[in-house]
mmCIF file of C-alpha atoms and ligand atoms in Angstrom:
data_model
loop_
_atom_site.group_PDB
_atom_site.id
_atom_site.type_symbol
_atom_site.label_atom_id
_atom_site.label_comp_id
_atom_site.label_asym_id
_atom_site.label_seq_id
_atom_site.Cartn_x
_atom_site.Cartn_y
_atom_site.Cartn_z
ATOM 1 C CA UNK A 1 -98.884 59.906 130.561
ATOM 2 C CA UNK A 2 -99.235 57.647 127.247
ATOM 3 C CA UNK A 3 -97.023 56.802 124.227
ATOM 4 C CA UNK A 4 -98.792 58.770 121.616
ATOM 5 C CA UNK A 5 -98.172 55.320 119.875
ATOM 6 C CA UNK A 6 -98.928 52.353 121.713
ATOM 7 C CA UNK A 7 -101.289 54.413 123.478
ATOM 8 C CA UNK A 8 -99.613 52.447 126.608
ATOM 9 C CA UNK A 9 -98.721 54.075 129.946
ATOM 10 C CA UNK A 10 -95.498 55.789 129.999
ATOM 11 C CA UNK A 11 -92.567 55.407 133.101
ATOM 12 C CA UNK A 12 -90.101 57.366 134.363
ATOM 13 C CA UNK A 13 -86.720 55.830 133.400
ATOM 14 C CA UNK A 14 -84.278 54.157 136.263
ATOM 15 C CA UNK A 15 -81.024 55.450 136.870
ATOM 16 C CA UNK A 16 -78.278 54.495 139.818
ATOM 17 C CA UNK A 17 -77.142 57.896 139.086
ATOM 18 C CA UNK A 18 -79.519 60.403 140.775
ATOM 19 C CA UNK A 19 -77.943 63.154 139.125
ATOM 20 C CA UNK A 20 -79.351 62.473 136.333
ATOM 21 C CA UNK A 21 -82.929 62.904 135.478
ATOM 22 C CA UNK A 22 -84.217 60.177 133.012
ATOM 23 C CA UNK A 23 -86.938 61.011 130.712
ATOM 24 C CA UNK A 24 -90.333 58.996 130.216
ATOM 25 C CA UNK A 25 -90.113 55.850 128.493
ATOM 26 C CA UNK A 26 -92.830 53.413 126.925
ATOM 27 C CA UNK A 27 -92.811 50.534 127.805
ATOM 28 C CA UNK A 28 -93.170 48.378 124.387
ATOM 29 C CA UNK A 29 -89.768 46.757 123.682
ATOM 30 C CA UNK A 30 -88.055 48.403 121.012
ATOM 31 C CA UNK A 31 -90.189 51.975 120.950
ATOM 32 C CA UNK A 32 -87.706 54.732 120.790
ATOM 33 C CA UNK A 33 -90.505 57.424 122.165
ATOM 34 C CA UNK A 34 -89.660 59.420 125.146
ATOM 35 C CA UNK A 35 -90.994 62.816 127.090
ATOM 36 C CA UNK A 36 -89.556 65.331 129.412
ATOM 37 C CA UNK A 37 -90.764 68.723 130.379
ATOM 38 C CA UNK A 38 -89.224 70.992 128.437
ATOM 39 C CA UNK A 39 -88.845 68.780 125.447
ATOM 40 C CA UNK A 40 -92.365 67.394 124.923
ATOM 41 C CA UNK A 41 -92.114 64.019 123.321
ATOM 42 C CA UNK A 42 -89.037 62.851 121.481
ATOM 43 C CA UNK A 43 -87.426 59.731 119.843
ATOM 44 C CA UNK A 44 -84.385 57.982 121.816
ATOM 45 C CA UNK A 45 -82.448 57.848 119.071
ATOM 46 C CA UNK A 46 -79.546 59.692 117.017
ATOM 47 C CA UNK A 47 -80.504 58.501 113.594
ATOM 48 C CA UNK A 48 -81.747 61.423 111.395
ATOM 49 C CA UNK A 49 -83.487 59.292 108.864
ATOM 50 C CA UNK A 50 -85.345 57.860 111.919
ATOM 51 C CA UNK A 51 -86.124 61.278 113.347
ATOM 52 C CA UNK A 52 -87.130 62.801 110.360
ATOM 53 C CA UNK A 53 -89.755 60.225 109.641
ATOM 54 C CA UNK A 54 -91.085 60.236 112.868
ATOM 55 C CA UNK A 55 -93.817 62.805 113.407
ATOM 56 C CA UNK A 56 -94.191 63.553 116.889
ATOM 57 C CA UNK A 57 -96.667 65.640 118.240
ATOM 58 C CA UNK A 58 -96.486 69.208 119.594
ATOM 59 C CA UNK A 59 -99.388 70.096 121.561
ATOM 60 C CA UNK A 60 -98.355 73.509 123.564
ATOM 61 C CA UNK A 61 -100.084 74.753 126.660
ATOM 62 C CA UNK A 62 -102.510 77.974 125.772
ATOM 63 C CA UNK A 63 -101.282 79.207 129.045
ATOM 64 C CA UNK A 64 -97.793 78.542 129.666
ATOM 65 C CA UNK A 65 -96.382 77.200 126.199
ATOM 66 C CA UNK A 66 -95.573 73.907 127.899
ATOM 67 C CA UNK A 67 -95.653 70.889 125.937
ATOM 68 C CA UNK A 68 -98.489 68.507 126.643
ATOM 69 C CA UNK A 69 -98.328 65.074 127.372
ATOM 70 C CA UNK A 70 -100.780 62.406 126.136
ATOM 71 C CA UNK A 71 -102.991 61.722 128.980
ATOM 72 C CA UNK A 72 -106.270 59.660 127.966
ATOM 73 C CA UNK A 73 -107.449 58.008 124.167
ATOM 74 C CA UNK A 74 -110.664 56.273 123.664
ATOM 75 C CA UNK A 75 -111.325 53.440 121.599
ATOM 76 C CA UNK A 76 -114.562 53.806 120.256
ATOM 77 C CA UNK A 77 -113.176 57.513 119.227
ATOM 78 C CA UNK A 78 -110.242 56.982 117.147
ATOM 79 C CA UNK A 79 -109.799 60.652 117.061
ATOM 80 C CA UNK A 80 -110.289 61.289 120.413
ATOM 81 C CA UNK A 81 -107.126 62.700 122.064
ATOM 82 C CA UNK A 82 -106.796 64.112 126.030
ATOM 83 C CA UNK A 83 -104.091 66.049 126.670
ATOM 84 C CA UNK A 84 -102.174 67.790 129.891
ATOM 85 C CA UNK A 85 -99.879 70.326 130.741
ATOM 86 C CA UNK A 86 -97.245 69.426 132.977
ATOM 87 C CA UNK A 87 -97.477 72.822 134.398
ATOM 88 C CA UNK A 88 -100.767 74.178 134.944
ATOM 89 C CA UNK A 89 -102.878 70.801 134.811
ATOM 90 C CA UNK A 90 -104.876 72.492 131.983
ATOM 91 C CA UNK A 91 -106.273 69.724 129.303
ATOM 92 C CA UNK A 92 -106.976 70.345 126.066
ATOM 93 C CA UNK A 93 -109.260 68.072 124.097
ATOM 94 C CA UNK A 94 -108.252 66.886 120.274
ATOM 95 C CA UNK A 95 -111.672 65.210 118.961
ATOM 96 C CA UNK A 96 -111.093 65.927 115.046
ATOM 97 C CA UNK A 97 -110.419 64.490 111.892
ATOM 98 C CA UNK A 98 -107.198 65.810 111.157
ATOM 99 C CA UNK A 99 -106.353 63.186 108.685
ATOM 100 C CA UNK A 100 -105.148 65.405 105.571
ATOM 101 C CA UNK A 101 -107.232 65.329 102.274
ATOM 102 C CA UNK A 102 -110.300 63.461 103.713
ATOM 103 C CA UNK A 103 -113.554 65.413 103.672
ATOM 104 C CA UNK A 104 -111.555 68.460 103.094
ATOM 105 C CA UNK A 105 -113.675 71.498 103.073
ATOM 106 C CA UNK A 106 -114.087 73.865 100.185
ATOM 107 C CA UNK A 107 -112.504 77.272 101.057
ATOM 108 C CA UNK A 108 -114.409 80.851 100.552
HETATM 109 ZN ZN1 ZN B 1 -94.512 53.414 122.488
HETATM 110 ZN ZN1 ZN B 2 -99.886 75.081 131.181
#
């Protein structure tokens, strides 16, 4: 599981309390991005103006409507985007340009 940011490898956060189940974390000091199940990805945070900037993905499972975690990027393919479902293992590959008003095609 990646940061859909840093692109770095994402760990399950420590807690003495077992209860509680901690979400994802990356691992770059001072990134607010988190996952859990349900949720998908999500900012640790409670600032709105900080939320609301923040885009964060939403890639949902065809089969299950899960929300997909980041799983591989390559380099050489900037666009390039592997992602998993929690639930099923099913991957779904991103490899366009989705970069708005670039090479936008006319419409019929
Ligand atoms: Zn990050
Ligand atoms: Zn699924």
């Amino acid at each position: 599981m990646l940061c859909y940011q840093h692109h770095t490898e994402m760990l399950l956060g420590l807690s003495n309390d077992l209860e509680e189940a901690l979400p994802y974390a990356c691992q770059e000091p001072g990134c607010l991005i988190r996952y859990d199940g349900p949720r998908g990805y999500f900012l640790d945070t409670k600032d709105t103006n900080i939320i609301g900037a923040e885009i964060t993905p939403r890639v949902n499972c065809s089969n299950d409507g899960q929300r997909m975690y980041l799983t591989e990027v390559t380099p050489e393919r900037r666009n390039f985007r592997l992602w998993k479902c929690p639930e099923c293992d099913q991957s779904y590959m991103n490899d366009e340009d989705t970069s708005a008003g670039l090479g936008k095609k006319m419409g019929a």
